[in-house]
Short mmCIF file of C-alpha atoms and ligand atoms in Angstrom, two decimals:
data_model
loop_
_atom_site.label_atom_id
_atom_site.label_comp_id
_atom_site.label_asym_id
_atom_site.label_seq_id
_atom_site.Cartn_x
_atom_site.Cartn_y
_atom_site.Cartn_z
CA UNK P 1 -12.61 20.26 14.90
CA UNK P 2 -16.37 20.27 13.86
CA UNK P 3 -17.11 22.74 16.49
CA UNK P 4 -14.42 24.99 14.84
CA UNK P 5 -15.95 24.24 11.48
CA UNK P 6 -19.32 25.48 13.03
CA UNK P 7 -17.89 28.52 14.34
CA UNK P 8 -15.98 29.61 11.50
CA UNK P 9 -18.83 29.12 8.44
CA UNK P 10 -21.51 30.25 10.55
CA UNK P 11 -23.63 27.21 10.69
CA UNK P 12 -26.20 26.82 13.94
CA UNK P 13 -24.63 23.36 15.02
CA UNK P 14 -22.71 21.55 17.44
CA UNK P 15 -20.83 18.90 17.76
CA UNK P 16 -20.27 16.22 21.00
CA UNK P 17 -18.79 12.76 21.99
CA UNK P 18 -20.62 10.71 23.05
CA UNK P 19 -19.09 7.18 24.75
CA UNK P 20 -21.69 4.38 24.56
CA UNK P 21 -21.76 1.19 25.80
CA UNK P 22 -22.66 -1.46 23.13
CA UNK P 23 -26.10 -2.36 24.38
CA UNK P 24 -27.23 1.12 23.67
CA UNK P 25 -25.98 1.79 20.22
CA UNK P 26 -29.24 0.76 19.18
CA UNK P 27 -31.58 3.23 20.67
CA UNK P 28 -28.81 6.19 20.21
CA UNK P 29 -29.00 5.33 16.53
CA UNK P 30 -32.77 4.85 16.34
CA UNK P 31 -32.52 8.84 18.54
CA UNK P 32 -31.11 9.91 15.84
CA UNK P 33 -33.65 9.60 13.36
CA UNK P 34 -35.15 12.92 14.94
CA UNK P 35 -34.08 16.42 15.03
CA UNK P 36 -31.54 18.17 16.53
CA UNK P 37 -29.57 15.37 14.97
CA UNK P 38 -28.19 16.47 11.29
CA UNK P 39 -25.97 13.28 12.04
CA UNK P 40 -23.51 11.08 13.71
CA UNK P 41 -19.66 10.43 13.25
CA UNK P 42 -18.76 6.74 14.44
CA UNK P 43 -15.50 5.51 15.83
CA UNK P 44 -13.71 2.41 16.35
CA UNK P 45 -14.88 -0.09 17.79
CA UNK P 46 -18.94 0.56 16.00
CA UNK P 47 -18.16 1.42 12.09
CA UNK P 48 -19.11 -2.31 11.48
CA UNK P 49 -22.34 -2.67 13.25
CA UNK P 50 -23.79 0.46 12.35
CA UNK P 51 -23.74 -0.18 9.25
CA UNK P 52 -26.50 -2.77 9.94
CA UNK P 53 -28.61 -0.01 11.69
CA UNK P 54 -28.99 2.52 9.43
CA UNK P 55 -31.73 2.45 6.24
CA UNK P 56 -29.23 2.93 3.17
CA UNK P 57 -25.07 2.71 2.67
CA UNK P 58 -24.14 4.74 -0.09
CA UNK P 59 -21.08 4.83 -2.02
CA UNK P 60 -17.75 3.17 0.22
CA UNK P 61 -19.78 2.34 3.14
CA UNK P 62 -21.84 0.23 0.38
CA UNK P 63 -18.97 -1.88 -0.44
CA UNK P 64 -16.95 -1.70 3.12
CA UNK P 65 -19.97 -2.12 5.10
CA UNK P 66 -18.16 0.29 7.71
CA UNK P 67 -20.21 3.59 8.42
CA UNK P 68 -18.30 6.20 10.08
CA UNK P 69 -20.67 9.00 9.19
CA UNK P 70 -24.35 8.93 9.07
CA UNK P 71 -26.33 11.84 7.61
CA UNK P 72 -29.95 12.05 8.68
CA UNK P 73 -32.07 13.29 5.69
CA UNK P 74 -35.69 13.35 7.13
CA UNK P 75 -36.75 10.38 9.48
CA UNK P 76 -34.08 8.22 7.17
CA UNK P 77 -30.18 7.44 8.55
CA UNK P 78 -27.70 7.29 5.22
CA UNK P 79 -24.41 5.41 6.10
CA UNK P 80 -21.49 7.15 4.31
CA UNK P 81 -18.28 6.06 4.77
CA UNK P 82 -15.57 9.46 4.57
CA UNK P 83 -12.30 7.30 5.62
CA UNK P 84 -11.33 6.28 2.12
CA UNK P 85 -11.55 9.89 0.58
CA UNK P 86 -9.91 11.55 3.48
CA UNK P 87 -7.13 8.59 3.09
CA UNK P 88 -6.48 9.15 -0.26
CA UNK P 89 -6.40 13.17 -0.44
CA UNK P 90 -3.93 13.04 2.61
CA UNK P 91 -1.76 10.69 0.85
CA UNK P 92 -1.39 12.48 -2.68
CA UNK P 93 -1.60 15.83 -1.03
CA UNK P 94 0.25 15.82 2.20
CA UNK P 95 3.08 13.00 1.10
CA UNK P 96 3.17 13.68 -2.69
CA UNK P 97 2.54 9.78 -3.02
CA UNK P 98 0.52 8.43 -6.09
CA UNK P 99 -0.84 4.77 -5.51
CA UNK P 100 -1.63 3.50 -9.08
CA UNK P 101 0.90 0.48 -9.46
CA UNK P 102 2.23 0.34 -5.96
CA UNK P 103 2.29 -2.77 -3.90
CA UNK P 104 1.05 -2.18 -0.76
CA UNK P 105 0.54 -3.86 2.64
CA UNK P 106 -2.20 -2.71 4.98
CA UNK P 107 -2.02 -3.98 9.03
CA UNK P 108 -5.08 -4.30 10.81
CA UNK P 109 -8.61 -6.12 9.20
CA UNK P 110 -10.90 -3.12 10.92
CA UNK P 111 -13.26 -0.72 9.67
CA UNK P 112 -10.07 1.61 8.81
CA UNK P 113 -7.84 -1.25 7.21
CA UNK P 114 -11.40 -1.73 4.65
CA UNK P 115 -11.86 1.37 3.75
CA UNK P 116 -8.25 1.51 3.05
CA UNK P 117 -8.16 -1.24 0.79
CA UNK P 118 -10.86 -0.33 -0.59
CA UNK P 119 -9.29 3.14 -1.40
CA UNK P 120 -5.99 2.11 -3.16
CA UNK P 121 -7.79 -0.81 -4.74
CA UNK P 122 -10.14 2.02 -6.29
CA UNK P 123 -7.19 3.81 -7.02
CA UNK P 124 -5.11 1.38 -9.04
CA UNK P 125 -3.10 -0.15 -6.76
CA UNK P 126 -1.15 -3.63 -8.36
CA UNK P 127 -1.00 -4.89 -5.28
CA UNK P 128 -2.28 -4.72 -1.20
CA UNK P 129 -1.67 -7.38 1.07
CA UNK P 130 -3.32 -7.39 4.39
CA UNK P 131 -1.95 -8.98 7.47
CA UNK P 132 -3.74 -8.95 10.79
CA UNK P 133 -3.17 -10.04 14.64
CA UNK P 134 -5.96 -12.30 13.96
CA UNK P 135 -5.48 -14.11 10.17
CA UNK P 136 -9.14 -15.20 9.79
CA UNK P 137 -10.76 -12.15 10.11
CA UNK P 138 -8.02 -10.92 7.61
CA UNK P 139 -9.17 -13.95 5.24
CA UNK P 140 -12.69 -12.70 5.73
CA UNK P 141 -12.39 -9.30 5.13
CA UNK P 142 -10.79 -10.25 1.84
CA UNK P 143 -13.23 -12.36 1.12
CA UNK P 144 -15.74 -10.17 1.24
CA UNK P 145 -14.19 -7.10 -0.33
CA UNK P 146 -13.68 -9.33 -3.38
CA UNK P 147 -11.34 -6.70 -5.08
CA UNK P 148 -8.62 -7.77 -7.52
CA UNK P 149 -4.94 -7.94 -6.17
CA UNK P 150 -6.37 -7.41 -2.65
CA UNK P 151 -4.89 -10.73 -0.87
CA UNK P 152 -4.17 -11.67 2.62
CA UNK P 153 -0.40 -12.81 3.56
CA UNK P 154 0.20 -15.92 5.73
CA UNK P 155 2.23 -15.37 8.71
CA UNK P 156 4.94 -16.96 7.28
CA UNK P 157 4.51 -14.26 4.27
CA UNK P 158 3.77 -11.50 6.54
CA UNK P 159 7.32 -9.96 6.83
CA UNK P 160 8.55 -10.83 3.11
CA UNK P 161 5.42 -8.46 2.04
CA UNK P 162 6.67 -5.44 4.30
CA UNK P 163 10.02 -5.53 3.30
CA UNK P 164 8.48 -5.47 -0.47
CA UNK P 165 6.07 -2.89 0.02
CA UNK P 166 6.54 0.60 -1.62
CA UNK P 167 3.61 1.94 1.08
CA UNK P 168 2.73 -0.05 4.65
CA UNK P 169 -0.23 1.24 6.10
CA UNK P 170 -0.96 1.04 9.77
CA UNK P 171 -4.73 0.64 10.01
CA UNK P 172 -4.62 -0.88 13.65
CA UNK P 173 -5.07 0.36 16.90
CA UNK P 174 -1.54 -0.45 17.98
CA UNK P 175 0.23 3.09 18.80
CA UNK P 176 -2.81 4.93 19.82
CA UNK P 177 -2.68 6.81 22.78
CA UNK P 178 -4.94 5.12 25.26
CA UNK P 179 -5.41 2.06 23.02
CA UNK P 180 -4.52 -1.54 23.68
CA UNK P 181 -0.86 -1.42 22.80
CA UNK P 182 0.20 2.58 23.20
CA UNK P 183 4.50 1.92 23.37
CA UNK P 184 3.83 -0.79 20.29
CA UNK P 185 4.89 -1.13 17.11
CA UNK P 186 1.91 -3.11 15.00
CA UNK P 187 5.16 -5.18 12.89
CA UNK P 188 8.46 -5.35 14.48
CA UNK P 189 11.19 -3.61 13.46
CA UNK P 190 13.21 -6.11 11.09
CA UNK P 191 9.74 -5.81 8.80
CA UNK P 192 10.11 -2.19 7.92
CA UNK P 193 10.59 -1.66 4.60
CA UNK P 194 14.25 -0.74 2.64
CA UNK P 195 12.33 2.10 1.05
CA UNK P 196 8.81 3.24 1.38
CA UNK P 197 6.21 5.20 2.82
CA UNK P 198 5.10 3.97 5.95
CA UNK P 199 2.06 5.50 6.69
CA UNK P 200 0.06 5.73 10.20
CA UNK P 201 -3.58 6.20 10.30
CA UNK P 202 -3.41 6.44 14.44
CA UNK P 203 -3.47 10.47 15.17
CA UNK P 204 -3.02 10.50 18.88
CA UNK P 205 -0.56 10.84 19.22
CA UNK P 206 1.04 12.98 16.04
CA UNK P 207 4.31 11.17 16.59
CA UNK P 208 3.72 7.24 17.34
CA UNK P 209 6.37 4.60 17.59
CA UNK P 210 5.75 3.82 14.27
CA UNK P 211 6.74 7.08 12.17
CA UNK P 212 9.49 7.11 15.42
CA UNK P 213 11.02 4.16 14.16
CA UNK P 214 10.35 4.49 10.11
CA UNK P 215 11.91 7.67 10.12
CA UNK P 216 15.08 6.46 12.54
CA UNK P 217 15.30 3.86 9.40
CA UNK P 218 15.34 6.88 7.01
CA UNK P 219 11.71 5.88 5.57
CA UNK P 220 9.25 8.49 4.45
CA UNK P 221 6.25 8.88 7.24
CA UNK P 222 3.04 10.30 7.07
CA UNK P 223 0.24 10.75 10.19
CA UNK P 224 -3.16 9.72 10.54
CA UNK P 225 -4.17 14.08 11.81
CA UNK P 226 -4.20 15.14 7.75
CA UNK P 227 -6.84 11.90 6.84
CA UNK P 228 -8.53 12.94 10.13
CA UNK P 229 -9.24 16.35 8.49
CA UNK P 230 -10.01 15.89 4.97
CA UNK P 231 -12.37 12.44 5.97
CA UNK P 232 -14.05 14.98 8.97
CA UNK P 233 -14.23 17.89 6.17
CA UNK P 234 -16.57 15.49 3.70
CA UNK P 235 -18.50 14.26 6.67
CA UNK P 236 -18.95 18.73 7.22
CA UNK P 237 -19.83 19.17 4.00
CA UNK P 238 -22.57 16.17 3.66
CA UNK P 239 -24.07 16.96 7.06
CA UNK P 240 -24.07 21.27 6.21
CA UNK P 241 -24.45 21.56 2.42
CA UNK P 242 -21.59 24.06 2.90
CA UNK P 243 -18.17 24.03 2.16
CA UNK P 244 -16.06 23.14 5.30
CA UNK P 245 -13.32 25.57 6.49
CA UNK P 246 -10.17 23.19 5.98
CA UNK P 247 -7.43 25.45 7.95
CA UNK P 248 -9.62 26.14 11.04
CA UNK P 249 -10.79 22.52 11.32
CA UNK P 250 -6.89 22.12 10.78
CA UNK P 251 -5.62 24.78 13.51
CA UNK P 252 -8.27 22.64 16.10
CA UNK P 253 -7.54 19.06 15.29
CA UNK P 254 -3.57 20.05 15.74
CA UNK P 255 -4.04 21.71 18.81
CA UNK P 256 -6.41 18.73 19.87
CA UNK P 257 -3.37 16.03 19.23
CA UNK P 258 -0.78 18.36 20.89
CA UNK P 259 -2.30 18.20 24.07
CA UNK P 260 -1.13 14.72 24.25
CA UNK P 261 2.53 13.53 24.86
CA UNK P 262 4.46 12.04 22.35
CA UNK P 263 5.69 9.07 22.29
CA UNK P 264 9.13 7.94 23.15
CA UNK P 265 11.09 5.02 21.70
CA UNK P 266 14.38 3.55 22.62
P1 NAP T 1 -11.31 -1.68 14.53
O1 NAP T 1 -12.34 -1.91 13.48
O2 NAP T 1 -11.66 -1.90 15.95
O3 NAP T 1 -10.02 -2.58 14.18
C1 NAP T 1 -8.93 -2.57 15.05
C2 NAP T 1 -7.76 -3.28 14.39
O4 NAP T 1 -6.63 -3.15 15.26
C3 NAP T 1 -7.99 -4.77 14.17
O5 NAP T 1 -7.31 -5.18 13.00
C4 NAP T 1 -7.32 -5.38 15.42
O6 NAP T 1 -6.86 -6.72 15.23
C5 NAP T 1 -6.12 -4.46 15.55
N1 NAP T 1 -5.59 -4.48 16.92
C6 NAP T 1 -6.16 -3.99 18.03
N2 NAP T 1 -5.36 -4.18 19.09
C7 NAP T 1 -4.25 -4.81 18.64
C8 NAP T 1 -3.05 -5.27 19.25
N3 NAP T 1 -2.83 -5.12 20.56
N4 NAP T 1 -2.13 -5.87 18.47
C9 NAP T 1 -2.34 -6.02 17.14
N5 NAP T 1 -3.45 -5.60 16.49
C10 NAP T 1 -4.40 -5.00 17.24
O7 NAP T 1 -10.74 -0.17 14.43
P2 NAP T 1 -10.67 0.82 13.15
O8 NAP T 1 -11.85 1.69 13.13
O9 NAP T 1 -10.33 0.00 11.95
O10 NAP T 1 -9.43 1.76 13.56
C11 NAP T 1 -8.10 1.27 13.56
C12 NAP T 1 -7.13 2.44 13.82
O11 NAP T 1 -7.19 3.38 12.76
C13 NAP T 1 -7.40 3.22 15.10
O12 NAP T 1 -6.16 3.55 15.70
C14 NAP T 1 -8.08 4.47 14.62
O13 NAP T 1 -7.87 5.56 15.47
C15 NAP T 1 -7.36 4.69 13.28
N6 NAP T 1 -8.19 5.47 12.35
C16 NAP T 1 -7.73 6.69 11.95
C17 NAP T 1 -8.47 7.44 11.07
C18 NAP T 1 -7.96 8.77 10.63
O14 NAP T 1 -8.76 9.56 10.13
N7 NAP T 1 -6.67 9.04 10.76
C19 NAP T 1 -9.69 6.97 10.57
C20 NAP T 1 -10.12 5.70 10.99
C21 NAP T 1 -9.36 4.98 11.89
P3 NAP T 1 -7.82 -7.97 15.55
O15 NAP T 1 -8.71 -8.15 14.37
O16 NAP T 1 -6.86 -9.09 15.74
O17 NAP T 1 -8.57 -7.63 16.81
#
């Protein structure tokens, strides 16, 4: 997607993944203070603890201490954190939804499920409940975020605040192709709202058993690929200065996703 973007506007740059194992994130980071590097995007499972690595978090890194884009500027690292923008745009653009005064539920207690909160919080939200695999480190995260109306549900709440949600947001990494739990559903099936958006933030693939399942239960669905593009377009535009070429980063993250099998549930 960035490598299209490159292409397209012009811009001498690349773009490459890089899989590290933890004990080097470190030096990579500390690398990256020099040039060629105009920056770094970071993925699950490092948002967290790069955020302690860099020299400033602006903005909703600042608050979600989650980095998933750092912009070198000089021999400084700036931790930015693009997921919340690129979640809302896709949700009022690409599924017409408008969070001010919805109750919402959020699964997962990651990097994703913060910046999320953080998001509809931001955006006038009544209410978002989060409910994670592990309850303490959903306690925590609320805790810390320190937002009004953000809360975490009890298990024995868990399913009561699904069913009464008017958006569920899947911000785990149940349903991602070559994740822990690819044939999963992150809540089971009696949870699903009556009517709602149920929204996955997994892209790989497009159709996970999630949306499968929502939209067999005649709920609205939207995909983690548009939030993938608009949060990868502001990371473009902080690392270029330039405007980033939305349709051809589009045309290359959809034929990235297609290239993997979708899902099947019975
Ligand atoms: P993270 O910080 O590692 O958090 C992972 C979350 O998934 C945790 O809440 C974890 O629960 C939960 N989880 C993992 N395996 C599970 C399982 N087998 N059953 C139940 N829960 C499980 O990751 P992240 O950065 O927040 O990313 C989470 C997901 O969002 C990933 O699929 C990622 O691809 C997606 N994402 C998409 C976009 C986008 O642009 N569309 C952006 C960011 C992230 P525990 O706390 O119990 O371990």
């Amino acid at each position: 997607m960035h490598n299209a973007a490159f292409r397209a506007s012009g811009f001498p740059g690349w773009y490459e993944a890089i899989d590290l194992p933890p004990e080097a994130l470190p030096t990579f980071v500390a690398a990256v203070r020099q040039p060629p590097w105009l920056g770094v995007n970071v993925t699950i499972p490092y948002k967290e603890q790069v955020a302690q690595l860099v020299d400033e978090l602006v903005g909703e890194a600042a608050r979600a201490r989650a980095v998933n884009t750092i912009v070198r500027r000089g021999s400084q690292l700036i931790g930015y954190n693009t997921d919340s923008a690129g979640f809302l745009r896709a949700l009022r653009e690409d599924a017409g939804f408008e969070p001010r005064g919805c109750a919402a539920v959020i699964l997962g207690a990651g990097g994703a499920a913060r910046a999320c909160a953080i998001a509809l919080a931001q955006a006038g939200a009544r209410h978002v409940t989060i409910i994670n695999r592990s309850p303490e480190r959903a306690a925590r995260l609320v805790a810390e975020l320190e937002l009004p109306g953000v809360t975490v549900a009890s298990a024995e709440a868990a399913a009561a605040a699904c069913q009464a949600a008017d958006l569920v947001v899947n911000a785990t990494a149940v349903g991602m192709a070559g994740g822990p739990a690819p044939a999963a559903l992150p809540i089971p099936l009696g949870w699903l709202p009556r009517s709602a958006l149920v929204y996955d933030l997994v892209y790989r693939p497009m159709e996970t058993p999630l949306l499968v399942a929502a939209r067999q239960a005649g709920l609205a669905t939207l995909g983690g690929l548009a939030m993938l593009i608009y949060q990868g377009a502001v990371a473009f535009e902080l690392w270029t200065g330039q405007e980033a070429p939305l349709a051809q980063m589009r045309a290359a993250a959809m034929a990235m996703v297609e290239e993997t099998p979708e899902c099947s549930v019975s």
